[in-house]
mmCIF file of C-alpha atoms in Angstrom:
data_model
loop_
_atom_site.group_PDB
_atom_site.id
_atom_site.type_symbol
_atom_site.label_atom_id
_atom_site.label_comp_id
_atom_site.label_asym_id
_atom_site.label_seq_id
_atom_site.Cartn_x
_atom_site.Cartn_y
_atom_site.Cartn_z
ATOM 1 C CA MET A 1 15.048 8.341 15.542
ATOM 2 C CA ASN A 2 18.232 9.608 13.608
ATOM 3 C CA GLN A 3 20.006 8.463 10.603
ATOM 4 C CA GLU A 4 23.757 6.914 12.238
ATOM 5 C CA ALA A 5 21.248 5.184 15.400
ATOM 6 C CA LEU A 6 18.991 3.262 11.966
ATOM 7 C CA PHE A 7 22.295 2.175 10.390
ATOM 8 C CA ARG A 8 24.309 0.824 13.125
ATOM 9 C CA LEU A 9 21.135 -0.964 13.800
ATOM 10 C CA ALA A 10 20.805 -2.594 9.877
ATOM 11 C CA GLU A 11 24.752 -3.555 10.458
ATOM 12 C CA GLU A 12 24.009 -5.294 13.215
ATOM 13 C CA ALA A 13 21.002 -7.028 11.630
ATOM 14 C CA ILE A 14 22.391 -8.461 8.602
ATOM 15 C CA LYS A 15 24.735 -9.977 11.064
ATOM 16 C CA LEU A 16 21.788 -12.428 11.724
ATOM 17 C CA TRP A 17 21.082 -13.784 8.037
ATOM 18 C CA ASP A 18 23.855 -15.435 6.550
ATOM 19 C CA VAL A 19 25.218 -12.620 4.325
ATOM 20 C CA GLU A 20 29.118 -11.055 2.760
ATOM 21 C CA VAL A 21 28.267 -7.981 2.973
ATOM 22 C CA GLU A 22 30.358 -5.648 0.293
ATOM 23 C CA SER A 23 27.908 -2.040 1.298
ATOM 24 C CA ILE A 24 24.714 -1.340 2.811
ATOM 25 C CA ASN A 25 23.441 1.977 1.475
ATOM 26 C CA LEU A 26 19.957 3.507 2.643
ATOM 27 C CA HIS A 27 17.811 3.121 -0.257
ATOM 28 C CA LEU A 28 14.450 4.850 1.129
ATOM 29 C CA GLN A 29 13.446 6.708 4.243
ATOM 30 C CA SER A 30 9.783 6.717 4.794
ATOM 31 C CA GLU A 31 7.671 5.165 7.607
ATOM 32 C CA ASN A 32 10.435 2.205 6.978
ATOM 33 C CA THR A 33 13.321 1.952 6.781
ATOM 34 C CA VAL A 34 15.042 0.830 3.519
ATOM 35 C CA TYR A 35 18.595 -0.074 2.887
ATOM 36 C CA LYS A 36 19.761 -1.619 -0.022
ATOM 37 C CA VAL A 37 21.974 -4.111 0.794
ATOM 38 C CA GLU A 38 24.988 -5.478 -1.470
ATOM 39 C CA ALA A 39 27.267 -8.967 -1.005
ATOM 40 C CA LEU A 40 30.738 -9.931 -2.251
ATOM 41 C CA ASP A 41 29.008 -12.416 -4.176
ATOM 42 C CA GLY A 42 26.980 -9.992 -6.030
ATOM 43 C CA SER A 43 23.727 -10.492 -5.223
ATOM 44 C CA THR A 44 21.168 -7.956 -3.213
ATOM 45 C CA TYR A 45 19.059 -7.393 -0.675
ATOM 46 C CA ALA A 46 16.323 -4.853 0.863
ATOM 47 C CA LEU A 47 16.719 -4.595 3.908
ATOM 48 C CA ARG A 48 13.725 -3.158 6.148
ATOM 49 C CA ILE A 49 13.544 -1.827 9.741
ATOM 50 C CA HIS A 50 9.979 -2.020 10.203
ATOM 51 C CA ARG A 51 8.635 1.585 12.014
ATOM 52 C CA LYS A 52 7.580 0.613 15.734
ATOM 53 C CA ASP A 53 3.651 -0.609 16.635
ATOM 54 C CA TYR A 54 2.377 -0.770 13.167
ATOM 55 C CA HIS A 55 2.234 -4.532 13.063
ATOM 56 C CA ASP A 56 3.483 -7.560 15.715
ATOM 57 C CA LEU A 57 5.455 -10.545 14.333
ATOM 58 C CA ASP A 58 2.249 -13.016 13.367
ATOM 59 C CA GLU A 59 1.384 -10.041 11.065
ATOM 60 C CA LEU A 60 4.707 -9.221 9.312
ATOM 61 C CA ASN A 61 5.102 -13.201 9.280
ATOM 62 C CA SER A 62 1.752 -13.290 8.031
ATOM 63 C CA GLU A 63 2.598 -10.669 5.013
ATOM 64 C CA HIS A 64 5.275 -12.759 4.249
ATOM 65 C CA LEU A 65 3.062 -16.094 3.385
ATOM 66 C CA TRP A 66 0.546 -14.039 1.286
ATOM 67 C CA THR A 67 3.275 -12.814 -1.006
ATOM 68 C CA LYS A 68 5.249 -16.795 -0.396
ATOM 69 C CA SER A 69 1.729 -17.623 -1.997
ATOM 70 C CA LEU A 70 2.099 -14.746 -4.562
ATOM 71 C CA SER A 71 5.061 -16.089 -5.575
ATOM 72 C CA ASN A 72 4.038 -19.882 -5.688
ATOM 73 C CA ALA A 73 1.476 -18.435 -8.340
ATOM 74 C CA GLY A 74 3.846 -16.834 -10.916
ATOM 75 C CA LEU A 75 3.489 -13.093 -9.604
ATOM 76 C CA LEU A 76 6.511 -10.727 -9.232
ATOM 77 C CA VAL A 77 6.652 -9.820 -5.803
ATOM 78 C CA PRO A 78 9.835 -9.670 -3.282
ATOM 79 C CA GLU A 79 10.930 -13.167 -1.841
ATOM 80 C CA ALA A 80 12.150 -13.544 2.110
ATOM 81 C CA VAL A 81 15.357 -14.375 2.894
ATOM 82 C CA VAL A 82 15.553 -16.229 6.316
ATOM 83 C CA THR A 83 17.652 -15.481 8.911
ATOM 84 C CA LYS A 84 20.930 -18.166 10.422
ATOM 85 C CA ASN A 85 17.917 -19.550 12.665
ATOM 86 C CA GLY A 86 15.453 -20.576 9.699
ATOM 87 C CA ASP A 87 12.780 -16.644 11.184
ATOM 88 C CA THR A 88 11.664 -14.916 8.465
ATOM 89 C CA TYR A 89 12.205 -11.758 11.062
ATOM 90 C CA ALA A 90 13.686 -10.950 13.579
ATOM 91 C CA SER A 91 13.753 -8.028 16.955
ATOM 92 C CA VAL A 92 17.194 -5.719 16.968
ATOM 93 C CA SER A 93 18.022 -3.350 19.558
ATOM 94 C CA PHE A 94 19.473 -0.595 19.480
ATOM 95 C CA LEU A 95 22.811 0.760 20.800
ATOM 96 C CA ASN A 96 22.945 1.054 24.821
ATOM 97 C CA SER A 97 18.991 1.039 23.991
ATOM 98 C CA ASP A 98 16.051 -1.453 25.172
ATOM 99 C CA ASP A 99 14.543 -0.003 22.072
ATOM 100 C CA TYR A 100 14.334 -2.318 19.028
ATOM 101 C CA ARG A 101 12.993 -3.101 15.481
ATOM 102 C CA TYR A 102 12.166 -5.881 13.733
ATOM 103 C CA VAL A 103 13.949 -6.293 10.734
ATOM 104 C CA GLY A 104 13.548 -8.500 7.309
ATOM 105 C CA LEU A 105 15.480 -9.510 4.020
ATOM 106 C CA VAL A 106 14.183 -10.141 0.841
ATOM 107 C CA LYS A 107 15.800 -10.066 -1.983
ATOM 108 C CA TRP A 108 16.559 -7.040 -3.627
ATOM 109 C CA ILE A 109 13.767 -6.102 -7.111
ATOM 110 C CA GLU A 110 15.887 -4.488 -10.133
ATOM 111 C CA GLY A 111 12.991 -2.432 -12.390
ATOM 112 C CA THR A 112 11.902 1.220 -13.626
ATOM 113 C CA ILE A 113 9.660 3.086 -10.900
ATOM 114 C CA LEU A 114 6.297 3.295 -13.196
ATOM 115 C CA ASN A 115 5.713 6.350 -11.935
ATOM 116 C CA ASP A 116 9.437 7.461 -13.314
ATOM 117 C CA LEU A 117 8.233 6.072 -16.424
ATOM 118 C CA ILE A 118 4.681 7.030 -17.012
ATOM 119 C CA LEU A 119 5.138 10.573 -17.580
ATOM 120 C CA GLY A 120 7.881 10.159 -20.406
ATOM 121 C CA LEU A 121 4.669 8.371 -21.986
ATOM 122 C CA GLU A 122 2.349 8.700 -24.964
ATOM 123 C CA ASP A 123 -1.154 7.983 -24.480
ATOM 124 C CA LYS A 124 -0.318 4.178 -26.202
ATOM 125 C CA GLY A 125 2.250 3.654 -23.018
ATOM 126 C CA VAL A 126 0.237 5.194 -20.959
ATOM 127 C CA SER A 127 -3.107 2.921 -21.813
ATOM 128 C CA ASP A 128 -0.311 -0.686 -22.632
ATOM 129 C CA LEU A 129 1.715 0.026 -19.594
ATOM 130 C CA TYR A 130 -2.083 0.164 -17.433
ATOM 131 C CA GLU A 131 -3.805 -2.399 -18.951
ATOM 132 C CA SER A 132 -1.161 -4.619 -18.240
ATOM 133 C CA LEU A 133 -1.387 -3.964 -15.154
ATOM 134 C CA GLY A 134 -4.823 -4.067 -14.885
ATOM 135 C CA LYS A 135 -4.252 -8.109 -15.155
ATOM 136 C CA VAL A 136 -1.467 -8.496 -12.201
ATOM 137 C CA VAL A 137 -3.937 -6.333 -10.232
ATOM 138 C CA ALA A 138 -6.241 -9.314 -11.389
ATOM 139 C CA LYS A 139 -3.546 -11.952 -10.957
ATOM 140 C CA PHE A 140 -3.228 -11.037 -8.140
ATOM 141 C CA HIS A 141 -7.446 -11.525 -7.159
ATOM 142 C CA LYS A 142 -7.429 -14.432 -8.777
ATOM 143 C CA ALA A 143 -4.878 -15.878 -6.513
ATOM 144 C CA THR A 144 -5.786 -14.840 -3.139
ATOM 145 C CA ILE A 145 -9.098 -16.822 -4.881
ATOM 146 C CA ALA A 146 -7.378 -19.856 -4.493
ATOM 147 C CA TRP A 147 -5.509 -19.632 -1.104
ATOM 148 C CA LYS A 148 -6.281 -21.301 1.332
ATOM 149 C CA GLU A 149 -5.572 -18.765 3.905
ATOM 150 C CA PRO A 150 -3.601 -20.964 6.695
ATOM 151 C CA LYS A 151 -4.287 -21.485 10.655
ATOM 152 C CA GLY A 152 -3.095 -18.478 12.766
ATOM 153 C CA PHE A 153 -2.566 -16.007 9.872
ATOM 154 C CA LYS A 154 -3.313 -12.156 11.059
ATOM 155 C CA ARG A 155 -3.724 -9.028 8.781
ATOM 156 C CA HIS A 156 -6.001 -6.532 9.946
ATOM 157 C CA SER A 157 -8.712 -5.582 7.469
ATOM 158 C CA PHE A 158 -10.192 -2.597 5.174
ATOM 159 C CA ASP A 159 -14.135 -3.772 5.601
ATOM 160 C CA VAL A 160 -16.445 -0.438 6.755
ATOM 161 C CA ASP A 161 -15.076 0.226 10.529
ATOM 162 C CA GLY A 162 -11.424 -0.625 9.102
ATOM 163 C CA PHE A 163 -11.973 1.998 7.190
ATOM 164 C CA LEU A 164 -15.167 4.313 7.986
ATOM 165 C CA GLY A 165 -15.019 3.029 12.180
ATOM 166 C CA ASP A 166 -14.747 4.328 15.338
ATOM 167 C CA GLN A 167 -10.908 3.309 14.695
ATOM 168 C CA PRO A 168 -10.311 2.940 11.518
ATOM 169 C CA PHE A 169 -6.918 1.842 10.272
ATOM 170 C CA TRP A 170 -5.422 5.467 8.533
ATOM 171 C CA GLY A 171 -6.945 6.796 11.316
ATOM 172 C CA ARG A 172 -9.986 10.320 11.639
ATOM 173 C CA PHE A 173 -10.587 12.009 8.857
ATOM 174 C CA TRP A 174 -13.582 13.384 9.274
ATOM 175 C CA GLU A 175 -11.924 14.707 12.610
ATOM 176 C CA ALA A 176 -9.059 16.519 9.936
ATOM 177 C CA GLN A 177 -7.919 19.713 11.949
ATOM 178 C CA ASN A 178 -6.491 21.223 8.939
ATOM 179 C CA ALA A 179 -9.800 21.679 8.149
ATOM 180 C CA THR A 180 -12.684 24.605 8.977
ATOM 181 C CA ILE A 181 -15.411 23.553 11.569
ATOM 182 C CA SER A 182 -17.844 23.703 8.173
ATOM 183 C CA GLU A 183 -15.238 21.207 6.422
ATOM 184 C CA ARG A 184 -15.544 19.004 8.891
ATOM 185 C CA GLU A 185 -19.285 18.290 8.876
ATOM 186 C CA LYS A 186 -19.366 17.840 5.534
ATOM 187 C CA LEU A 187 -16.397 15.769 5.788
ATOM 188 C CA ALA A 188 -18.552 13.026 8.883
ATOM 189 C CA LEU A 189 -22.049 13.361 6.574
ATOM 190 C CA ILE A 190 -19.717 11.995 4.029
ATOM 191 C CA ARG A 191 -18.247 9.072 5.942
ATOM 192 C CA LYS A 192 -22.288 8.378 7.511
ATOM 193 C CA ASN A 193 -23.314 8.757 3.735
ATOM 194 C CA MET A 194 -20.371 5.608 2.790
ATOM 195 C CA ILE A 195 -21.124 3.396 5.714
ATOM 196 C CA GLU A 196 -24.790 3.856 4.731
ATOM 197 C CA THR A 197 -23.176 2.631 1.002
ATOM 198 C CA MET A 198 -20.909 0.471 1.698
ATOM 199 C CA SER A 199 -22.269 -1.550 4.269
ATOM 200 C CA GLU A 200 -24.308 -3.330 1.186
ATOM 201 C CA PHE A 201 -21.469 -4.858 -0.870
ATOM 202 C CA SER A 202 -20.398 -8.052 -0.868
ATOM 203 C CA LYS A 203 -17.640 -9.254 1.250
ATOM 204 C CA ASN A 204 -17.453 -13.536 -0.326
ATOM 205 C CA ILE A 205 -14.175 -14.538 -1.547
ATOM 206 C CA ASN A 206 -15.349 -13.328 -4.662
ATOM 207 C CA SER A 207 -14.991 -9.576 -4.309
ATOM 208 C CA PHE A 208 -12.900 -9.643 -0.928
ATOM 209 C CA GLY A 209 -9.689 -10.794 0.347
ATOM 210 C CA MET A 210 -6.238 -9.769 0.665
ATOM 211 C CA ILE A 211 -5.312 -7.009 -1.177
ATOM 212 C CA HIS A 212 -2.460 -4.882 -0.985
ATOM 213 C CA ALA A 213 -4.126 -1.639 -0.137
ATOM 214 C CA ASP A 214 -1.190 -0.023 -1.857
ATOM 215 C CA LEU A 215 -0.496 -0.339 -5.575
ATOM 216 C CA HIS A 216 0.108 3.425 -6.103
ATOM 217 C CA SER A 217 2.641 4.074 -9.140
ATOM 218 C CA GLN A 218 5.999 4.237 -6.788
ATOM 219 C CA ASN A 219 5.697 1.011 -6.078
ATOM 220 C CA VAL A 220 5.113 -1.372 -8.886
ATOM 221 C CA LEU A 221 8.254 -1.026 -10.875
ATOM 222 C CA ILE A 222 9.018 -2.123 -15.251
ATOM 223 C CA GLN A 223 11.622 -4.605 -16.374
ATOM 224 C CA GLY A 224 11.092 -4.763 -19.202
ATOM 225 C CA LYS A 225 6.945 -6.340 -20.300
ATOM 226 C CA SER A 226 7.570 -7.691 -16.647
ATOM 227 C CA LEU A 227 5.367 -6.025 -13.703
ATOM 228 C CA SER A 228 6.468 -6.550 -10.378
ATOM 229 C CA VAL A 229 4.967 -5.333 -6.841
ATOM 230 C CA ILE A 230 7.035 -4.004 -4.068
ATOM 231 C CA ASP A 231 5.634 -2.667 -0.257
ATOM 232 C CA PHE A 232 3.634 -5.081 1.251
ATOM 233 C CA ASP A 233 2.847 -3.250 4.013
ATOM 234 C CA ASP A 234 -0.326 -2.438 4.070
ATOM 235 C CA ALA A 235 -1.444 -5.532 3.097
ATOM 236 C CA GLY A 236 -5.066 -6.784 4.242
ATOM 237 C CA PHE A 237 -7.691 -7.885 3.842
ATOM 238 C CA GLY A 238 -10.604 -5.672 1.446
ATOM 239 C CA TRP A 239 -12.309 -5.025 -1.290
ATOM 240 C CA TYR A 240 -10.936 -6.173 -4.453
ATOM 241 C CA GLY A 241 -12.016 -2.884 -5.778
ATOM 242 C CA PHE A 242 -9.813 0.008 -3.123
ATOM 243 C CA ASP A 243 -6.318 -2.778 -4.890
ATOM 244 C CA LEU A 244 -7.924 -1.143 -8.155
ATOM 245 C CA ALA A 245 -8.800 2.075 -7.076
ATOM 246 C CA VAL A 246 -5.161 2.842 -5.656
ATOM 247 C CA ALA A 247 -3.312 1.466 -9.292
ATOM 248 C CA ILE A 248 -5.471 5.020 -10.985
ATOM 249 C CA TRP A 249 -5.875 6.917 -7.550
ATOM 250 C CA ASP A 250 -2.592 9.190 -8.241
ATOM 251 C CA ARG A 251 -3.344 9.214 -11.887
ATOM 252 C CA LEU A 252 -5.820 11.760 -11.009
ATOM 253 C CA ASP A 253 -5.265 15.531 -11.741
ATOM 254 C CA PHE A 254 -5.685 16.741 -8.388
ATOM 255 C CA THR A 255 -3.126 14.674 -7.378
ATOM 256 C CA ALA A 256 1.559 16.038 -7.241
ATOM 257 C CA THR A 257 2.087 13.646 -10.312
ATOM 258 C CA GLY A 258 -1.408 13.589 -12.385
ATOM 259 C CA CYS A 259 -1.944 12.621 -15.870
ATOM 260 C CA HIS A 260 -3.079 10.583 -18.850
ATOM 261 C CA PHE A 261 -6.295 9.659 -16.091
ATOM 262 C CA ASP A 262 -9.200 9.020 -18.960
ATOM 263 C CA ILE A 263 -6.162 6.185 -20.368
ATOM 264 C CA ALA A 264 -5.060 4.646 -18.211
ATOM 265 C CA TYR A 265 -8.761 4.729 -16.221
ATOM 266 C CA GLN A 266 -9.677 2.794 -19.070
ATOM 267 C CA SER A 267 -6.924 0.540 -19.540
ATOM 268 C CA LEU A 268 -6.542 -0.386 -16.509
ATOM 269 C CA LYS A 269 -10.359 -2.777 -16.465
ATOM 270 C CA LYS A 270 -9.891 -3.244 -19.351
ATOM 271 C CA GLY A 271 -6.783 -5.375 -18.446
ATOM 272 C CA TYR A 272 -8.769 -6.447 -15.032
ATOM 273 C CA LEU A 273 -11.625 -7.759 -17.375
ATOM 274 C CA GLY A 274 -9.856 -10.009 -19.748
ATOM 275 C CA GLU A 275 -8.168 -11.780 -16.112
ATOM 276 C CA ARG A 276 -11.313 -11.844 -14.156
ATOM 277 C CA PRO A 277 -14.825 -11.062 -17.173
ATOM 278 C CA ASP A 278 -17.584 -11.285 -14.588
ATOM 279 C CA THR A 279 -15.930 -7.893 -12.193
ATOM 280 C CA GLY A 280 -18.242 -5.474 -13.839
ATOM 281 C CA ASP A 281 -20.061 -5.128 -10.060
ATOM 282 C CA ILE A 282 -16.128 -4.583 -8.089
ATOM 283 C CA LEU A 283 -15.255 -2.048 -11.797
ATOM 284 C CA GLU A 284 -18.348 -0.087 -10.212
ATOM 285 C CA THR A 285 -17.239 -0.007 -6.493
ATOM 286 C CA ILE A 286 -13.695 2.004 -7.697
ATOM 287 C CA PRO A 287 -15.731 5.492 -7.526
ATOM 288 C CA ILE A 288 -16.427 4.913 -4.102
ATOM 289 C CA PHE A 289 -12.765 3.828 -3.365
ATOM 290 C CA LEU A 290 -11.526 6.058 -4.976
ATOM 291 C CA LEU A 291 -12.894 9.283 -2.572
ATOM 292 C CA MET A 292 -12.166 6.554 0.114
ATOM 293 C CA ARG A 293 -8.098 7.049 -1.091
ATOM 294 C CA THR A 294 -8.565 11.194 -0.827
ATOM 295 C CA LEU A 295 -9.895 10.493 2.845
ATOM 296 C CA MET A 296 -7.419 8.547 3.693
ATOM 297 C CA ILE A 297 -4.854 10.873 2.634
ATOM 298 C CA ILE A 298 -5.374 13.412 3.539
ATOM 299 C CA ARG A 299 -5.617 11.944 7.535
ATOM 300 C CA TRP A 300 -2.183 10.212 6.948
ATOM 301 C CA ILE A 301 -0.507 13.965 5.134
ATOM 302 C CA GLU A 302 -2.414 15.325 8.820
ATOM 303 C CA ASP A 303 -0.577 12.347 10.739
ATOM 304 C CA ARG A 304 3.067 12.571 9.279
ATOM 305 C CA PRO A 305 3.561 16.686 9.748
ATOM 306 C CA GLU A 306 7.761 15.451 8.867
ATOM 307 C CA ALA A 307 6.462 14.688 5.727
ATOM 308 C CA GLY A 308 6.106 18.708 4.555
ATOM 309 C CA TYR A 309 2.437 17.660 2.957
ATOM 310 C CA GLU A 310 0.024 19.575 4.871
ATOM 311 C CA ALA A 311 -0.265 22.329 2.489
ATOM 312 C CA PHE A 312 -2.052 20.407 0.098
ATOM 313 C CA ILE A 313 -4.657 19.574 2.755
ATOM 314 C CA PRO A 314 -6.893 21.710 1.471
ATOM 315 C CA VAL A 315 -6.604 20.600 -2.756
ATOM 316 C CA LEU A 316 -7.317 16.996 -1.239
ATOM 317 C CA ILE A 317 -10.892 18.405 1.073
ATOM 318 C CA ASN A 318 -11.949 20.027 -2.469
ATOM 319 C CA ALA A 319 -11.449 17.154 -4.482
ATOM 320 C CA ALA A 320 -13.294 15.034 -1.837
ATOM 321 C CA PHE A 321 -16.444 17.210 -1.711
ATOM 322 C CA ASP A 322 -16.687 16.607 -6.106
ATOM 323 C CA GLN A 323 -15.805 12.936 -5.856
ATOM 324 C CA ALA A 324 -18.659 12.990 -3.037
ATOM 325 C CA LYS A 325 -21.257 15.219 -5.167
ATOM 326 C CA GLU A 326 -20.754 13.056 -8.325
ATOM 327 C CA LEU A 327 -21.126 9.465 -6.302
ATOM 328 C CA LYS A 328 -24.160 11.476 -4.249
ATOM 329 C CA LEU A 329 -23.118 11.345 -1.576
ATOM 330 C CA LEU A 330 -23.008 15.085 -0.697
ATOM 331 C CA ASN A 331 -25.652 18.081 -2.157
#
């Protein structure tokens, strides 16, 4: 969809909210399109046009039910703004078309992206930052444990089937077209062994519940000593260890932003244990979920050639083999 059509849709969509607009500017073009909306009264909002066929309306409304519960627990997350009709989302059609998108509005959160901040930090700063992040992730999980799932709540699940089943949420990485036949055979073996291992993981509420599922360093904002988390588009039911793995994955040395991994990893775990002391079993699952993240990114890139990351796939495949060997999931 071209930018002009999306901008026109954004202009039409914002009319459904009680906002007197001063300006609308493109902030982020990814799978969803985000516009920064500045109002005449000085308020600022993020207007998000959701990608087609990713979530239905029940799933989107459920996302905001969960983020509202996190906000009520004292966590800094996006706050939804309802339309003039009291709805969390609006269905808005493109000009002269039956094609439509779901659009939502949240209050803008100021802050520095963690990934931008960390590049200029020494070891002590990295340690402090990731210890704080570990505490925030633990508070997310504590809030989930205390939360009562409302009737009709609907989100996807990152269980064994959601990660590794016949139709996994992020695609069949073991069939990657950018891999050789030999590499695909190894990826299939890793998948088989991961299914066996992860099928033994506990799914009780202390280990498995609603998670953010995309806590990479572009989705964490720093404001002084406070950390906010944004972009709950992938949020669903999953193991808490996966949240921790995603939070640290882009510090691995084979990633584009890799740096400070050991310090960040130890500090993340320290912060998490400070809030949830008896969770060593969850921390022990982080390595296999680091591997899971590597594998899902392979297919994520391959399914989105427009992103321009395909040259990174061989690096990820080799990294996945190294991770699997370390976990004894591949000889």
